[in-house]
Coordinates of N, CA and C in Angstrom, one line a residue:
X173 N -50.0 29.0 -31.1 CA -51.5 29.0 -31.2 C -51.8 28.3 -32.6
X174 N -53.2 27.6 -32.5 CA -53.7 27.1 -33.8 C -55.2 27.3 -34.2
X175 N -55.0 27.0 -35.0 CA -56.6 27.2 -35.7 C -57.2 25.8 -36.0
X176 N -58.5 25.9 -35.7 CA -58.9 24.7 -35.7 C -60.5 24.9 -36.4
X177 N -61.2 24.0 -37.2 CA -62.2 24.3 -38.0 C -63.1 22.6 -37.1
X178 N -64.0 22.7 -36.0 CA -65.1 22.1 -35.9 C -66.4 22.1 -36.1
X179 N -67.1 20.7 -36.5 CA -68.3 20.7 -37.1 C -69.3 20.1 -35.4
X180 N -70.4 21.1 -35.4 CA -70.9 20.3 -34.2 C -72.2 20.0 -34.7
X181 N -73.4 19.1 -33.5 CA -74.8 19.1 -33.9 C -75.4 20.3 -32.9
X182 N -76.2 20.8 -33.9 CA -77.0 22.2 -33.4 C -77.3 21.6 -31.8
X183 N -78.1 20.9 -31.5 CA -78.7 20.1 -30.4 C -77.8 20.4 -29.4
X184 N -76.4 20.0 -29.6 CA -75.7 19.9 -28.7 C -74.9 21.2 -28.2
X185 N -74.7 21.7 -29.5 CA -74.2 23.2 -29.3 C -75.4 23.9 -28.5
X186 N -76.8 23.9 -28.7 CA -77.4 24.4 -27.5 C -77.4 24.3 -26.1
X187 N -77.2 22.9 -25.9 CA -77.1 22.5 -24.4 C -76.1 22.9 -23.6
X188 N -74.8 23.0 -24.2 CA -73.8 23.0 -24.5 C -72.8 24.3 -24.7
X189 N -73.5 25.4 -25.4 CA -72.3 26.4 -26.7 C -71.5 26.9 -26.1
X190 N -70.8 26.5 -24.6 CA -69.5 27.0 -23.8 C -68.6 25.8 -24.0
X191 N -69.1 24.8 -24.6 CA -67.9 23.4 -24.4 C -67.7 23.5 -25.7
X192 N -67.0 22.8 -26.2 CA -66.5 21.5 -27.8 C -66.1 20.2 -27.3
X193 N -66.6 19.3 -27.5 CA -66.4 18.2 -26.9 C -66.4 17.1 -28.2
X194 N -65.6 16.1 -27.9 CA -65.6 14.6 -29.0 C -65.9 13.2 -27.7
X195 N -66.1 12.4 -28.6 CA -66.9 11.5 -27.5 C -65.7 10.7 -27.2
X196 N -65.4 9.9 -26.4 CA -64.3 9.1 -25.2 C -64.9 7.3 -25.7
X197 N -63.3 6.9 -26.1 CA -63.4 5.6 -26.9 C -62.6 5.1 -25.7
X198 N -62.4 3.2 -26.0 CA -61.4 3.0 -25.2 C -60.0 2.8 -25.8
X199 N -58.9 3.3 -25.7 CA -57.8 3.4 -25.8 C -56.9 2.0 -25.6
X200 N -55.8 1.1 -26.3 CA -54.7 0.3 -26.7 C -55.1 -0.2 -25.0
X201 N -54.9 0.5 -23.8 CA -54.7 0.1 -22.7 C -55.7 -0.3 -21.9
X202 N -57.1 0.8 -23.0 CA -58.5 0.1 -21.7 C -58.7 2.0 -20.8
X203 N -57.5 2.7 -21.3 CA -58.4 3.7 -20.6 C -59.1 4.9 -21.9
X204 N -59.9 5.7 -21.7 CA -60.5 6.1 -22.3 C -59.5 7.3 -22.6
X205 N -59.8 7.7 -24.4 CA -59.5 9.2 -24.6 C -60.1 9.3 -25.9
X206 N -59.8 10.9 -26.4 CA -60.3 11.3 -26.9 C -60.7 10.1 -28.4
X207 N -61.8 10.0 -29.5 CA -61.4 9.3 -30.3 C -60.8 10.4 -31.6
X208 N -60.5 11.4 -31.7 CA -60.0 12.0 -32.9 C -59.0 12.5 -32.3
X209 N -57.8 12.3 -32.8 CA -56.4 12.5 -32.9 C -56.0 14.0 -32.6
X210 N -56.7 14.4 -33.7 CA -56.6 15.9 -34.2 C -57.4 16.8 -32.4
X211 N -58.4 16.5 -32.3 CA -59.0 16.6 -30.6 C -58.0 16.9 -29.5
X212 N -56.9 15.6 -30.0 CA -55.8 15.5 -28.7 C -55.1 16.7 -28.7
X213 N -55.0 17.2 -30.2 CA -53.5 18.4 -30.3 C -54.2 19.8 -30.1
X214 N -55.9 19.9 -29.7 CA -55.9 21.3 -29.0 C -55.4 21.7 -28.1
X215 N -55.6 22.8 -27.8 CA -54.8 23.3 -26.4 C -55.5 25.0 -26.0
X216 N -55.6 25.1 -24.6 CA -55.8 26.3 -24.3 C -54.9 27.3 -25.1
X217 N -56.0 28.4 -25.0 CA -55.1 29.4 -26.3 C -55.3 29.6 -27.6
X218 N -55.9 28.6 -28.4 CA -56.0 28.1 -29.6 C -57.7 28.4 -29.9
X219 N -57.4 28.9 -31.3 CA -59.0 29.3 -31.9 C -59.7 28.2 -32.5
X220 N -60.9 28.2 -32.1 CA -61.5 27.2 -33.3 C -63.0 27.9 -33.6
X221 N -63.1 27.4 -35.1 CA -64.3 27.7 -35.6 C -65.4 26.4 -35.6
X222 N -66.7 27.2 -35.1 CA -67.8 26.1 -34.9 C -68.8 26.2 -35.6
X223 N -69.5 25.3 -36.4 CA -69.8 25.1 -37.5 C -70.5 23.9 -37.4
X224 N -72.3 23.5 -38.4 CA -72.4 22.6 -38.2 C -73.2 22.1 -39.6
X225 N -72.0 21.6 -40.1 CA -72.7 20.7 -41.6 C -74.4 20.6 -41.7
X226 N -75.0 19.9 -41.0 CA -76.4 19.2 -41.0 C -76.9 20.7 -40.7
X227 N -76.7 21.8 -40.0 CA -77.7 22.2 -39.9 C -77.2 23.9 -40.4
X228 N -76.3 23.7 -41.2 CA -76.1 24.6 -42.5 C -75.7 25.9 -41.8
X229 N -75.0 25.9 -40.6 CA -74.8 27.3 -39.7 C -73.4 27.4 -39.7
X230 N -72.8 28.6 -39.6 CA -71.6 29.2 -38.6 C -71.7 29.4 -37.7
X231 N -72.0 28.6 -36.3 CA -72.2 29.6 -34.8 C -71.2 30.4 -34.6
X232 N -70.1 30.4 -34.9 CA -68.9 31.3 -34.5 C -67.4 31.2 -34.3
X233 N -66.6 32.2 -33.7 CA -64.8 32.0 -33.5 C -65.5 31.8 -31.9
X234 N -64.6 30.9 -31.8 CA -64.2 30.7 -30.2 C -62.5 30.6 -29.9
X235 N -62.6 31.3 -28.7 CA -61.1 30.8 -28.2 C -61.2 29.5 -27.6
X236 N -60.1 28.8 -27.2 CA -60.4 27.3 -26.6 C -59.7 28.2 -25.2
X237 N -60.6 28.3 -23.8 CA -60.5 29.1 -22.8 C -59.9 27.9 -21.3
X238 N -59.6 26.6 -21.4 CA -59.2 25.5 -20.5 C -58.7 24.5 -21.2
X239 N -58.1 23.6 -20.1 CA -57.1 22.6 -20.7 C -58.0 21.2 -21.1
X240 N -58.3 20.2 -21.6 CA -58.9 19.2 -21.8 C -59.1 18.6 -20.6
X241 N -60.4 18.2 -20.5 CA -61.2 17.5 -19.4 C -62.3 16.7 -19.8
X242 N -62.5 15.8 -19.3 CA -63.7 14.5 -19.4 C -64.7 14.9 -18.9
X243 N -66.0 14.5 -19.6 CA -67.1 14.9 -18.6 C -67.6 13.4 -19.1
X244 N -68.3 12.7 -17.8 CA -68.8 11.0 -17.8 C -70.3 11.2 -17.8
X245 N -70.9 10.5 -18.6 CA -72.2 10.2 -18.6 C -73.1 11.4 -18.5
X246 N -72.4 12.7 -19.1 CA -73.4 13.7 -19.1 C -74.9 13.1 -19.9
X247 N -76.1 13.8 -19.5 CA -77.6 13.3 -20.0 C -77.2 13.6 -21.6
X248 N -76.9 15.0 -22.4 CA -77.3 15.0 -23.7 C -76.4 15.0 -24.1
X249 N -74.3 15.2 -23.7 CA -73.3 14.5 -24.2 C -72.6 13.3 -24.1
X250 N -73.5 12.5 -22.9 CA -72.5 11.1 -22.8 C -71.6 11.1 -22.3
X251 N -70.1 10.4 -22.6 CA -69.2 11.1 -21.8 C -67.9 11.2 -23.2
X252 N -67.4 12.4 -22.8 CA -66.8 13.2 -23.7 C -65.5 13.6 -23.1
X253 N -64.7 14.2 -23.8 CA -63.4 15.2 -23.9 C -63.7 16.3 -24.5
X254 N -63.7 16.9 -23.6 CA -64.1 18.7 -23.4 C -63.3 19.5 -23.0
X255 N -63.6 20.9 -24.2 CA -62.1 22.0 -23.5 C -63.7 23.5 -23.9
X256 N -63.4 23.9 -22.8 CA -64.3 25.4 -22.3 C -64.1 26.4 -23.8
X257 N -64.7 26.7 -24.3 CA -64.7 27.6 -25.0 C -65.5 29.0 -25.2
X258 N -64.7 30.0 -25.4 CA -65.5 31.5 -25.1 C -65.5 32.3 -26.3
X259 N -67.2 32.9 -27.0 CA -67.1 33.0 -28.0 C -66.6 34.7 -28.3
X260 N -65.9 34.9 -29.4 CA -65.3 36.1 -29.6 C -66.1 36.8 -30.9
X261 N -66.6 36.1 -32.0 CA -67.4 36.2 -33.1 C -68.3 35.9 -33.6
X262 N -69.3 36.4 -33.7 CA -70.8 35.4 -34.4 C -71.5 36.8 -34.9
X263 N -72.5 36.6 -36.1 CA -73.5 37.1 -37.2 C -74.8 36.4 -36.9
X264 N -75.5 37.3 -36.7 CA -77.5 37.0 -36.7 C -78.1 37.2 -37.6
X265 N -78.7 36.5 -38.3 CA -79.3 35.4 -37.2 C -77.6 34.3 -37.9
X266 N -77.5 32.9 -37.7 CA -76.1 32.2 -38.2 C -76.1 32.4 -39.8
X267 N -74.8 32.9 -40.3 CA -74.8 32.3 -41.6 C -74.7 31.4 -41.9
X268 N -74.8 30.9 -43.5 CA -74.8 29.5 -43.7 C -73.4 29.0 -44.2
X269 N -73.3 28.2 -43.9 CA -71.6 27.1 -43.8 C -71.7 26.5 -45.4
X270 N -72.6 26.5 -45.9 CA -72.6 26.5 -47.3 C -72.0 27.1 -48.4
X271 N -72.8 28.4 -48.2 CA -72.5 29.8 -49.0 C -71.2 29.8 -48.5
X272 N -70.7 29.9 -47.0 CA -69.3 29.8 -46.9 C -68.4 29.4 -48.0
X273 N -68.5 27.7 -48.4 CA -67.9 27.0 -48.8 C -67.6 27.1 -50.3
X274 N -69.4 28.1 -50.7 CA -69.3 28.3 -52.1 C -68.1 29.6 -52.4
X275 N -68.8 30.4 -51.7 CA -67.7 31.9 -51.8 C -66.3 32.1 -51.4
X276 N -66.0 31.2 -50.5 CA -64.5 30.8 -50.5 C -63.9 29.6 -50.9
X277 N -64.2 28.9 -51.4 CA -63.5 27.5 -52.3 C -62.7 27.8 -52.8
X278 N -62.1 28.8 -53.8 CA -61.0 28.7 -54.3 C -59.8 29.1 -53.4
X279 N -59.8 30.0 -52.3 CA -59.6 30.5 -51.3 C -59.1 29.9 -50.1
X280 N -59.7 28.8 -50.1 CA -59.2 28.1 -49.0 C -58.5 27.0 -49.0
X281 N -57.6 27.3 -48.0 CA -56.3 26.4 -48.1 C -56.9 24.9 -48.3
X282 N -57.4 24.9 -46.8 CA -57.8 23.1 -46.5 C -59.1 22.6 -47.5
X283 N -59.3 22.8 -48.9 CA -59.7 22.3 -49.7 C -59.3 21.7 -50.9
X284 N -59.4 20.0 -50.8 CA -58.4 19.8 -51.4 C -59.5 19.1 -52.8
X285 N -61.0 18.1 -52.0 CA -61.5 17.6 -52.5 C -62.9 18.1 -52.3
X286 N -63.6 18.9 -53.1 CA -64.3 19.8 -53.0 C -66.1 19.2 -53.0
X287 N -66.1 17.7 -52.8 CA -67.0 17.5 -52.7 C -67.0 16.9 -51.3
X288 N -65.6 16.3 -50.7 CA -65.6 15.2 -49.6 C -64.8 16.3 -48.5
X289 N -64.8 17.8 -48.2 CA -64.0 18.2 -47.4 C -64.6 18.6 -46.2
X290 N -65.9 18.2 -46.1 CA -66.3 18.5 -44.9 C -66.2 17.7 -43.9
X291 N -66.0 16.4 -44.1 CA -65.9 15.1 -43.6 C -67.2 14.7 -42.7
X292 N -67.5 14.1 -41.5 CA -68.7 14.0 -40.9 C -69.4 15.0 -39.8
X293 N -70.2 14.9 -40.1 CA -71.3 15.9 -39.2 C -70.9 16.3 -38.3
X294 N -70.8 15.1 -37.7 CA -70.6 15.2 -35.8 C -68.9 14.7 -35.5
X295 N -68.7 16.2 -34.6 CA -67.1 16.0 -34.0 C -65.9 16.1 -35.1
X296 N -66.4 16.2 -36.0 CA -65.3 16.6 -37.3 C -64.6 17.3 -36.6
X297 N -63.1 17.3 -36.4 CA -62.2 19.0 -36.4 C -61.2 18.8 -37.2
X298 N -60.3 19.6 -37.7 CA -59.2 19.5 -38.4 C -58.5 20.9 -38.4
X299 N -57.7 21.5 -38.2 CA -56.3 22.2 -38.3 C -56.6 23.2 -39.8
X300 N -57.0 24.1 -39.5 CA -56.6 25.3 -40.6 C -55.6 26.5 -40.6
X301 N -55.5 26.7 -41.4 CA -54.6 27.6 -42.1 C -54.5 29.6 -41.2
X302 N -53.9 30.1 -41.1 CA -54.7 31.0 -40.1 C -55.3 32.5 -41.5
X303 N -54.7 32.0 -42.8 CA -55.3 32.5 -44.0 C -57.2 32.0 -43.9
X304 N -57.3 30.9 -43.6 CA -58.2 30.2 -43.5 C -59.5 30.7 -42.3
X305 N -58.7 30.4 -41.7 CA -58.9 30.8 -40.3 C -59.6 32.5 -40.7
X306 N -59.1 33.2 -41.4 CA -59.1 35.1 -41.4 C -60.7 35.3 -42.5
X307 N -60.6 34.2 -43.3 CA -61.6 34.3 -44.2 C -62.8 33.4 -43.5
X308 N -63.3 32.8 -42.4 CA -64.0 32.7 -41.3 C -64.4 34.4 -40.4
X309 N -63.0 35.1 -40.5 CA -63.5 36.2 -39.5 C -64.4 37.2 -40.6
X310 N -63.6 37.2 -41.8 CA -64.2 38.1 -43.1 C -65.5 37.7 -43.2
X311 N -65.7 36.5 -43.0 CA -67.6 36.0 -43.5 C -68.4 36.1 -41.9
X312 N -68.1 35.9 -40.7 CA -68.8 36.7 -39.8 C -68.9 38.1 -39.6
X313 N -67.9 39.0 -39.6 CA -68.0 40.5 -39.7 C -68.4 41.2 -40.3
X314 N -68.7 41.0 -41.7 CA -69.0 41.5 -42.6 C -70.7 41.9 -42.5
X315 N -71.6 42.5 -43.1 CA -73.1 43.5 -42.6 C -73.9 41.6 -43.5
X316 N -74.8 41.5 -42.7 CA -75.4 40.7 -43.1 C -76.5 41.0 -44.6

């Protein structure tokens, strides 16, 4: 199992907040896959945290609940690489992914460059720590 830390856009996560999806490039051969690397190495089984820079939230822990799948020319995702996700943790109304960042900084593993670690808004994911990963569950459970 892995932990995984994605950034989504609110918009999408509404239409959406059962999938995690990255959008579908064309690939060395002409067929389409995932465009983030890191996207390719999820897998059923595996947790990921969803989170979305621009609009300053934690929606929550999800399990990743299926195996990767394409969806083509959906209306508000386009066409994507998508794995089902089922949520296990969330705080009301969302906390903020900020305060996160402020109150755990020293704390967190995958912080290396504390001004550049969030990387881009949309489809960001990257691999955390399951230290990391715990201090995600400590900042949703906790009394608002």
């Amino acid at each position: 199992m892995r932990y995984w830390l994605a950034t989504h856009r609110v918009d999408l996560h509404r239409t959406h907040g059962d999938l995690i999806g990255c959008r579908l490039g064309a690939g060395n051969d002409g067929r389409y896959e995932p465009r983030s690397v890191n996207f390719r190495r999820m897998a059923k089984g595996d947790k990921v945290v969803v989170c979305s820079r621009s609009g300053d939230v934690v929606f929550g822990i999800y399990d990743i609940v299926s195996e990767g799948f394409e969806i083509i020319d959906d209306p508000e995702w386009g066409s994507a690489y998508c794995y089902k996700i089922d949520l296990k943790v969330k705080r009301e109304p969302y906390p903020s992914f900020k305060a996160f960042k402020e109150e755990f900084r020293d704390r967190l593993d995958f912080v290396k460059d504390n001004d550049a670690w969030e990387g881009s808004s949309v489809g960001w994911i990257r691999e955390i720590t399951k230290n990391d990963f715990d201090l995600f569950v400590a900042y949703l459970t906790r009394p608002a």
